[in-house]
PDB file of C-alpha atoms and ligand atoms in Angstrom:
ATOM      1  CA  MET A  11       0.234   0.143  -0.068  1.00  0.00           C
ATOM      2  CA  SER A  12       0.971   3.272  -0.869  1.00  0.00           C
ATOM      3  CA  ARG A  13       2.346   5.489   1.504  1.00  0.00           C
ATOM      4  CA  LYS A  14      -0.383   8.725   3.005  1.00  0.00           C
ATOM      5  CA  SER A  15      -0.087  11.416   1.647  1.00  0.00           C
ATOM      6  CA  ARG A  16       0.207  14.280   5.228  1.00  0.00           C
ATOM      7  CA  LEU A  17      -1.234  17.482   4.803  1.00  0.00           C
ATOM      8  CA  LEU A  18      -0.606  20.368   7.451  1.00  0.00           C
ATOM      9  CA  VAL A  19      -3.938  22.353   8.158  1.00  0.00           C
ATOM     10  CA  VAL A  20      -2.577  25.991   9.234  1.00  0.00           C
ATOM     11  CA  GLU A  21      -6.063  28.630   9.949  1.00  0.00           C
ATOM     12  CA  ASP A  22      -6.674  30.014  13.749  1.00  0.00           C
ATOM     13  CA  GLU A  23     -10.228  29.641  12.737  1.00  0.00           C
ATOM     14  CA  GLU A  24     -11.312  27.110  14.547  1.00  0.00           C
ATOM     15  CA  PRO A  25     -14.678  25.392  13.283  1.00  0.00           C
ATOM     16  CA  ILE A  26     -12.195  25.549   9.782  1.00  0.00           C
ATOM     17  CA  ARG A  27      -9.304  23.965  10.467  1.00  0.00           C
ATOM     18  CA  VAL A  28     -11.375  20.472  11.866  1.00  0.00           C
ATOM     19  CA  GLY A  29     -13.019  19.977   9.789  1.00  0.00           C
ATOM     20  CA  LEU A  30     -10.798  21.056   7.294  1.00  0.00           C
ATOM     21  CA  GLU A  31      -9.201  17.901   9.488  1.00  0.00           C
ATOM     22  CA  ASP A  32     -11.967  15.662   9.632  1.00  0.00           C
ATOM     23  CA  LEU A  33     -12.134  16.191   5.321  1.00  0.00           C
ATOM     24  CA  PHE A  34      -9.024  15.132   4.412  1.00  0.00           C
ATOM     25  CA  VAL A  35      -8.291  12.538   7.350  1.00  0.00           C
ATOM     26  CA  PHE A  36     -11.953  10.394   5.926  1.00  0.00           C
ATOM     27  CA  HIS A  37      -9.861  11.154   2.115  1.00  0.00           C
ATOM     28  CA  GLY A  38      -7.445   9.315   3.373  1.00  0.00           C
ATOM     29  CA  PHE A  39      -4.398  12.034   4.215  1.00  0.00           C
ATOM     30  CA  GLU A  40      -2.740  12.399   7.624  1.00  0.00           C
ATOM     31  CA  VAL A  41      -3.254  15.781   8.855  1.00  0.00           C
ATOM     32  CA  GLU A  42      -1.518  17.688  11.536  1.00  0.00           C
ATOM     33  CA  THR A  43      -3.171  21.062  12.481  1.00  0.00           C
ATOM     34  CA  ALA A  44      -1.731  24.445  13.814  1.00  0.00           C
ATOM     35  CA  ALA A  45      -4.225  27.423  14.915  1.00  0.00           C
ATOM     36  CA  ASP A  46      -1.740  30.816  14.993  1.00  0.00           C
ATOM     37  CA  GLY A  47       1.340  31.288  12.252  1.00  0.00           C
ATOM     38  CA  PRO A  48       3.856  30.807  14.249  1.00  0.00           C
ATOM     39  CA  THR A  49       3.187  27.490  15.131  1.00  0.00           C
ATOM     40  CA  GLY A  50       2.003  26.480  11.518  1.00  0.00           C
ATOM     41  CA  LEU A  51       5.328  28.318  10.831  1.00  0.00           C
ATOM     42  CA  ALA A  52       7.256  25.658  13.675  1.00  0.00           C
ATOM     43  CA  LYS A  53       5.729  22.254  12.124  1.00  0.00           C
ATOM     44  CA  ALA A  54       5.649  23.302   8.315  1.00  0.00           C
ATOM     45  CA  LEU A  55      10.172  24.115   8.724  1.00  0.00           C
ATOM     46  CA  THR A  56      10.534  20.944  10.581  1.00  0.00           C
ATOM     47  CA  GLY A  57       7.900  18.164   9.311  1.00  0.00           C
ATOM     48  CA  THR A  58       7.681  16.286   5.640  1.00  0.00           C
ATOM     49  CA  PHE A  59       4.739  17.559   4.007  1.00  0.00           C
ATOM     50  CA  ASP A  60       2.914  16.351   0.826  1.00  0.00           C
ATOM     51  CA  LEU A  61       1.381  20.170   1.156  1.00  0.00           C
ATOM     52  CA  ILE A  62       0.513  22.664   3.259  1.00  0.00           C
ATOM     53  CA  LEU A  63      -3.132  24.498   3.115  1.00  0.00           C
ATOM     54  CA  LEU A  64      -2.214  27.691   4.793  1.00  0.00           C
ATOM     55  CA  ASP A  65      -4.789  30.496   5.998  1.00  0.00           C
ATOM     56  CA  LEU A  66      -4.094  34.451   4.536  1.00  0.00           C
ATOM     57  CA  MET A  67      -4.697  35.756   7.917  1.00  0.00           C
ATOM     58  CA  LEU A  68      -3.967  34.115  11.047  1.00  0.00           C
ATOM     59  CA  PRO A  69      -2.648  35.699  14.767  1.00  0.00           C
ATOM     60  CA  GLY A  70       0.986  36.096  15.178  1.00  0.00           C
ATOM     61  CA  LEU A  71       2.314  35.456  12.109  1.00  0.00           C
ATOM     62  CA  ASP A  72       0.629  36.220   8.475  1.00  0.00           C
ATOM     63  CA  GLY A  73       0.062  33.320   5.308  1.00  0.00           C
ATOM     64  CA  PHE A  74       2.088  35.551   3.491  1.00  0.00           C
ATOM     65  CA  THR A  75       5.237  35.764   5.849  1.00  0.00           C
ATOM     66  CA  LEU A  76       5.006  32.179   7.056  1.00  0.00           C
ATOM     67  CA  CYS A  77       4.876  31.127   2.854  1.00  0.00           C
ATOM     68  CA  ASP A  78       7.641  33.769   2.135  1.00  0.00           C
ATOM     69  CA  ARG A  79       9.441  31.825   5.144  1.00  0.00           C
ATOM     70  CA  VAL A  80       8.569  28.498   4.152  1.00  0.00           C
ATOM     71  CA  ARG A  81       9.921  28.882   0.611  1.00  0.00           C
ATOM     72  CA  ALA A  82      12.593  29.876   1.705  1.00  0.00           C
ATOM     73  CA  GLN A  83      13.693  27.021   3.125  1.00  0.00           C
ATOM     74  CA  ASP A  84      12.400  24.650   0.350  1.00  0.00           C
ATOM     75  CA  ARG A  85      10.848  26.720  -2.569  1.00  0.00           C
ATOM     76  CA  SER A  86       9.396  23.443  -3.832  1.00  0.00           C
ATOM     77  CA  GLN A  87       7.006  22.231  -0.473  1.00  0.00           C
ATOM     78  CA  PRO A  88       3.365  22.880  -2.690  1.00  0.00           C
ATOM     79  CA  ILE A  89       1.381  25.495  -0.238  1.00  0.00           C
ATOM     80  CA  ILE A  90      -2.169  26.385  -0.695  1.00  0.00           C
ATOM     81  CA  MET A  91      -3.028  29.363  -0.132  1.00  0.00           C
ATOM     82  CA  LEU A  92      -7.170  29.807   1.930  1.00  0.00           C
ATOM     83  CA  THR A  93      -8.212  33.235   1.015  1.00  0.00           C
ATOM     84  CA  ALA A  94     -10.687  35.882   2.075  1.00  0.00           C
ATOM     85  CA  ARG A  95     -13.468  35.755  -1.170  1.00  0.00           C
ATOM     86  CA  THR A  96     -12.519  39.236  -2.148  1.00  0.00           C
ATOM     87  CA  ALA A  97      -8.877  39.863  -2.209  1.00  0.00           C
ATOM     88  CA  ASP A  98      -7.420  40.537  -5.227  1.00  0.00           C
ATOM     89  CA  ALA A  99      -4.009  42.463  -5.237  1.00  0.00           C
ATOM     90  CA  ASP A 100      -4.062  39.808  -1.795  1.00  0.00           C
ATOM     91  CA  ILE A 101      -4.859  36.904  -3.988  1.00  0.00           C
ATOM     92  CA  ILE A 102      -1.906  38.423  -6.654  1.00  0.00           C
ATOM     93  CA  GLN A 103       1.160  38.819  -3.903  1.00  0.00           C
ATOM     94  CA  GLY A 104      -0.098  35.181  -2.641  1.00  0.00           C
ATOM     95  CA  LEU A 105       0.827  34.170  -6.183  1.00  0.00           C
ATOM     96  CA  ARG A 106       4.244  36.185  -6.812  1.00  0.00           C
ATOM     97  CA  LEU A 107       5.480  34.448  -2.904  1.00  0.00           C
ATOM     98  CA  GLY A 108       5.125  30.836  -4.378  1.00  0.00           C
ATOM     99  CA  ALA A 109       1.643  29.602  -3.971  1.00  0.00           C
ATOM    100  CA  ASP A 110       0.297  26.399  -5.471  1.00  0.00           C
ATOM    101  CA  ASP A 111      -3.187  27.481  -5.717  1.00  0.00           C
ATOM    102  CA  TYR A 112      -4.941  29.188  -3.707  1.00  0.00           C
ATOM    103  CA  VAL A 113      -9.092  28.974  -2.785  1.00  0.00           C
ATOM    104  CA  ALA A 114     -11.159  31.591  -1.624  1.00  0.00           C
ATOM    105  CA  LYS A 115     -13.373  31.431   1.337  1.00  0.00           C
ATOM    106  CA  PRO A 116     -16.036  30.269   2.566  1.00  0.00           C
ATOM    107  CA  PHE A 117     -14.953  27.064  -0.352  1.00  0.00           C
ATOM    108  CA  SER A 118     -17.101  23.860  -1.358  1.00  0.00           C
ATOM    109  CA  VAL A 119     -15.117  21.284   0.081  1.00  0.00           C
ATOM    110  CA  THR A 120     -15.521  19.491  -3.468  1.00  0.00           C
ATOM    111  CA  GLU A 121     -13.828  21.814  -4.745  1.00  0.00           C
ATOM    112  CA  LEU A 122     -11.217  21.945  -2.423  1.00  0.00           C
ATOM    113  CA  VAL A 123     -10.447  18.174  -2.322  1.00  0.00           C
ATOM    114  CA  LEU A 124      -9.750  18.717  -6.231  1.00  0.00           C
ATOM    115  CA  ARG A 125      -7.395  21.366  -6.104  1.00  0.00           C
ATOM    116  CA  VAL A 126      -5.613  19.105  -3.704  1.00  0.00           C
ATOM    117  CA  GLN A 127      -5.424  16.300  -5.672  1.00  0.00           C
ATOM    118  CA  ALA A 128      -4.229  18.760  -8.323  1.00  0.00           C
ATOM    119  CA  VAL A 129      -1.762  19.819  -6.732  1.00  0.00           C
ATOM    120  CA  LEU A 130      -1.001  16.334  -5.115  1.00  0.00           C
ATOM    121  CA  ARG A 131      -0.972  15.278  -8.465  1.00  0.00           C
ATOM    122  CA  ARG A 132       1.387  17.967 -10.245  1.00  0.00           C
ATOM    123  CA  SER A 133       4.230  16.960  -8.154  1.00  0.00           C
ATOM    124  CA  GLY A 134       4.336  13.845  -8.165  1.00  0.00           C
ATOM    125  CA  ALA A 135       4.224  14.545 -11.858  1.00  0.00           C
ATOM    126  CA  LEU A 136       6.448  16.948 -12.351  1.00  0.00           C
ATOM    127  CA  GLU A 137       8.964  13.829 -11.654  1.00  0.00           C
ATOM    128  CA  GLU A 138       7.505  12.412 -14.880  1.00  0.00           C
ATOM    129  CA  ASP A 139       8.100  15.334 -17.065  1.00  0.00           C
ATOM    130  CA  LEU A 140      10.256  16.193 -19.479  1.00  0.00           C
ATOM    131  CA  ALA A 141      13.810  16.630 -16.801  1.00  0.00           C
ATOM    132  CA  LEU A 142      16.239  19.249 -18.283  1.00  0.00           C
ATOM    133  CA  ILE A 143      14.763  22.289 -21.075  1.00  0.00           C
ATOM    134  CA  ARG A 144      17.577  23.897 -22.803  1.00  0.00           C
ATOM    135  CA  LEU A 145      16.864  27.510 -23.778  1.00  0.00           C
ATOM    136  CA  GLY A 146      20.095  28.529 -25.582  1.00  0.00           C
ATOM    137  CA  ASP A 147      22.588  28.786 -22.780  1.00  0.00           C
ATOM    138  CA  LEU A 148      20.570  28.368 -20.300  1.00  0.00           C
ATOM    139  CA  GLU A 149      19.375  24.835 -18.927  1.00  0.00           C
ATOM    140  CA  VAL A 150      16.312  24.104 -16.663  1.00  0.00           C
ATOM    141  CA  ASP A 151      16.615  21.668 -14.055  1.00  0.00           C
ATOM    142  CA  THR A 152      12.933  21.645 -13.416  1.00  0.00           C
ATOM    143  CA  ARG A 153      13.201  18.674 -10.768  1.00  0.00           C
ATOM    144  CA  ASN A 154      15.678  20.664  -8.507  1.00  0.00           C
ATOM    145  CA  LEU A 155      14.199  24.045 -10.210  1.00  0.00           C
ATOM    146  CA  THR A 156      17.679  25.174 -10.728  1.00  0.00           C
ATOM    147  CA  GLY A 157      18.750  27.347 -14.079  1.00  0.00           C
ATOM    148  CA  ARG A 158      21.509  27.060 -14.753  1.00  0.00           C
ATOM    149  CA  ARG A 159      22.862  30.199 -18.053  1.00  0.00           C
ATOM    150  CA  GLY A 160      27.273  29.725 -17.459  1.00  0.00           C
ATOM    151  CA  SER A 161      28.197  30.176 -13.664  1.00  0.00           C
ATOM    152  CA  GLU A 162      24.607  32.113 -12.895  1.00  0.00           C
ATOM    153  CA  GLU A 163      22.013  29.364 -10.897  1.00  0.00           C
ATOM    154  CA  ILE A 164      18.665  31.081 -11.926  1.00  0.00           C
ATOM    155  CA  PRO A 165      15.880  29.356  -9.062  1.00  0.00           C
ATOM    156  CA  PHE A 166      12.565  28.600 -10.440  1.00  0.00           C
ATOM    157  CA  THR A 167       9.451  27.851  -8.408  1.00  0.00           C
ATOM    158  CA  ARG A 168       7.571  24.520  -9.062  1.00  0.00           C
ATOM    159  CA  ARG A 169       5.106  25.959 -11.077  1.00  0.00           C
ATOM    160  CA  GLU A 170       7.085  28.368 -13.153  1.00  0.00           C
ATOM    161  CA  ALA A 171       9.414  24.304 -14.085  1.00  0.00           C
ATOM    162  CA  ALA A 172       6.256  23.097 -14.494  1.00  0.00           C
ATOM    163  CA  ILE A 173       5.006  25.861 -16.845  1.00  0.00           C
ATOM    164  CA  LEU A 174       8.150  25.200 -18.657  1.00  0.00           C
ATOM    165  CA  SER A 175       7.957  21.648 -19.239  1.00  0.00           C
ATOM    166  CA  TYR A 176       3.974  21.802 -20.268  1.00  0.00           C
ATOM    167  CA  LEU A 177       4.497  24.088 -22.995  1.00  0.00           C
ATOM    168  CA  ALA A 178       8.293  22.172 -23.814  1.00  0.00           C
ATOM    169  CA  ALA A 179       6.917  18.669 -24.217  1.00  0.00           C
ATOM    170  CA  HIS A 180       3.968  20.365 -27.012  1.00  0.00           C
ATOM    171  CA  GLY A 181       7.274  21.254 -29.434  1.00  0.00           C
ATOM    172  CA  GLY A 182       6.896  24.538 -30.142  1.00  0.00           C
ATOM    173  CA  ARG A 183       2.305  24.745 -30.742  1.00  0.00           C
ATOM    174  CA  PRO A 184       0.963  27.456 -29.543  1.00  0.00           C
ATOM    175  CA  VAL A 185      -0.841  26.641 -26.185  1.00  0.00           C
ATOM    176  CA  SER A 186      -3.954  28.941 -24.713  1.00  0.00           C
ATOM    177  CA  ARG A 187      -4.226  30.241 -21.901  1.00  0.00           C
ATOM    178  CA  GLU A 188      -6.746  28.408 -20.681  1.00  0.00           C
ATOM    179  CA  GLU A 189      -4.981  24.648 -21.731  1.00  0.00           C
ATOM    180  CA  LEU A 190      -2.455  26.439 -19.216  1.00  0.00           C
ATOM    181  CA  LEU A 191      -5.043  26.702 -16.194  1.00  0.00           C
ATOM    182  CA  THR A 192      -6.359  23.351 -17.260  1.00  0.00           C
ATOM    183  CA  LYS A 193      -3.475  21.914 -17.672  1.00  0.00           C
ATOM    184  CA  VAL A 194      -1.085  23.397 -15.206  1.00  0.00           C
ATOM    185  CA  TRP A 195      -2.664  24.569 -11.641  1.00  0.00           C
ATOM    186  CA  GLY A 196      -5.600  21.563 -12.659  1.00  0.00           C
ATOM    187  CA  TYR A 197      -8.316  24.507 -12.764  1.00  0.00           C
ATOM    188  CA  ALA A 198     -12.036  22.728 -14.389  1.00  0.00           C
ATOM    189  CA  ARG A 199     -12.538  26.327 -15.865  1.00  0.00           C
ATOM    190  CA  ASN A 200     -11.615  29.512 -16.038  1.00  0.00           C
ATOM    191  CA  ALA A 201     -12.554  32.542 -14.801  1.00  0.00           C
ATOM    192  CA  GLY A 202     -10.803  36.374 -16.565  1.00  0.00           C
ATOM    193  CA  LEU A 203      -8.706  36.352 -12.669  1.00  0.00           C
ATOM    194  CA  GLU A 204      -6.821  33.774 -13.491  1.00  0.00           C
ATOM    195  CA  THR A 205      -6.438  34.208 -17.455  1.00  0.00           C
ATOM    196  CA  ARG A 206      -4.069  36.835 -15.818  1.00  0.00           C
ATOM    197  CA  THR A 207      -2.408  34.983 -13.134  1.00  0.00           C
ATOM    198  CA  VAL A 208      -1.380  32.951 -16.514  1.00  0.00           C
ATOM    199  CA  ASP A 209       0.066  36.064 -17.700  1.00  0.00           C
ATOM    200  CA  ILE A 210       2.171  36.570 -14.836  1.00  0.00           C
ATOM    201  CA  HIS A 211       3.597  33.831 -14.726  1.00  0.00           C
ATOM    202  CA  ILE A 212       4.181  34.616 -18.083  1.00  0.00           C
ATOM    203  CA  ALA A 213       6.433  38.053 -17.098  1.00  0.00           C
ATOM    204  CA  LYS A 214       7.609  36.208 -13.813  1.00  0.00           C
ATOM    205  CA  LEU A 215       9.383  33.520 -16.146  1.00  0.00           C
ATOM    206  CA  ARG A 216      10.449  36.092 -18.821  1.00  0.00           C
ATOM    207  CA  ARG A 217      12.247  37.781 -16.620  1.00  0.00           C
ATOM    208  CA  LYS A 218      14.665  34.875 -15.421  1.00  0.00           C
ATOM    209  CA  ILE A 219      14.712  32.913 -19.147  1.00  0.00           C
ATOM    210  CA  GLU A 220      14.892  35.666 -21.677  1.00  0.00           C
ATOM    211  CA  ILE A 221      18.160  38.244 -22.910  1.00  0.00           C
ATOM    212  CA  ASP A 222      15.233  40.738 -23.017  1.00  0.00           C
ATOM    213  CA  PRO A 223      12.502  40.369 -21.227  1.00  0.00           C
ATOM    214  CA  GLY A 224      10.938  43.382 -22.596  1.00  0.00           C
ATOM    215  CA  ASP A 225      11.482  41.407 -26.473  1.00  0.00           C
ATOM    216  CA  PRO A 226      10.645  37.052 -25.731  1.00  0.00           C
ATOM    217  CA  ARG A 227      12.043  35.139 -28.133  1.00  0.00           C
ATOM    218  CA  ARG A 228      12.320  32.405 -26.272  1.00  0.00           C
ATOM    219  CA  LEU A 229       8.645  32.677 -24.609  1.00  0.00           C
ATOM    220  CA  VAL A 230       6.973  34.173 -26.893  1.00  0.00           C
ATOM    221  CA  THR A 231       3.250  35.230 -27.149  1.00  0.00           C
ATOM    222  CA  VAL A 232       0.906  34.208 -30.213  1.00  0.00           C
ATOM    223  CA  ARG A 233      -1.787  36.859 -30.651  1.00  0.00           C
ATOM    224  CA  GLY A 234      -5.253  35.676 -29.804  1.00  0.00           C
ATOM    225  CA  VAL A 235      -3.863  32.148 -29.510  1.00  0.00           C
ATOM    226  CA  GLY A 236      -2.022  31.553 -26.305  1.00  0.00           C
ATOM    227  CA  TYR A 237       1.320  31.101 -25.822  1.00  0.00           C
ATOM    228  CA  ARG A 238       5.340  29.404 -27.319  1.00  0.00           C
ATOM    229  CA  LEU A 239       7.982  28.680 -26.411  1.00  0.00           C
ATOM    230  CA  HIS A 240      10.727  27.690 -28.749  1.00  0.00           C
ATOM    231  CA  THR A 241      14.101  25.570 -27.267  1.00  0.00           C
ATOM    232  CA  GLU A 242      15.497  25.653 -30.604  1.00  0.00           C
ATOM    233  CA  ASP A 243      17.475  28.428 -31.413  1.00  0.00           C
ATOM    234  CA  PRO A 244      16.259  30.290 -33.686  1.00  0.00           C
TER     235      PRO A 244
HETATM  236 CA1   CA B 317      -7.860  33.618  10.080  1.00  0.00          CA
END
């Protein structure tokens, strides 16, 4: 029998925390919980979790800071942020800090379980994908999330590596934002905000892989279609 997936739930509202614990135990997870930021951080840094479900507003230490500190130690740690429904700017900032996904409260438990399973599938599936991507003088190893250009080392987030893997695996075919949201993010369908999420990640990727991010030659926009990755030299 395969090992149970380990989940850390950091949530200060007791009914939600207990509800999440029950829900994921029911779905076969091993669940640990923390009711405040400092406890959550301590557990995240000392334990081994397949995924962290992280509330944004927490006593002692907010979810953004916690996410940041966890990423500083292990940038591949899968994290899903739980946010207030209207927190548009917060969501964007959370994604910038590298959360793998976010779920707005109040959430449907079915949706949350699907999102968790999608993130876990991707983090496991990533190893099966194209491991090494060559982009001119830049070589990106998507397993250890590191790019090398000469002696320069460039860190990539798990999400960025997954985008590159997906585009590289499609050999120069343009891929739509909707397809990226479905295949890389695991969304069932897109919304305006989520399409913008793709663009934000593409912009971040260009700053890492392009010689001139303002004039991209590798990760190009195909007008009205989406994005294409050129792995061959033009
Ligand atoms: Ca809270």
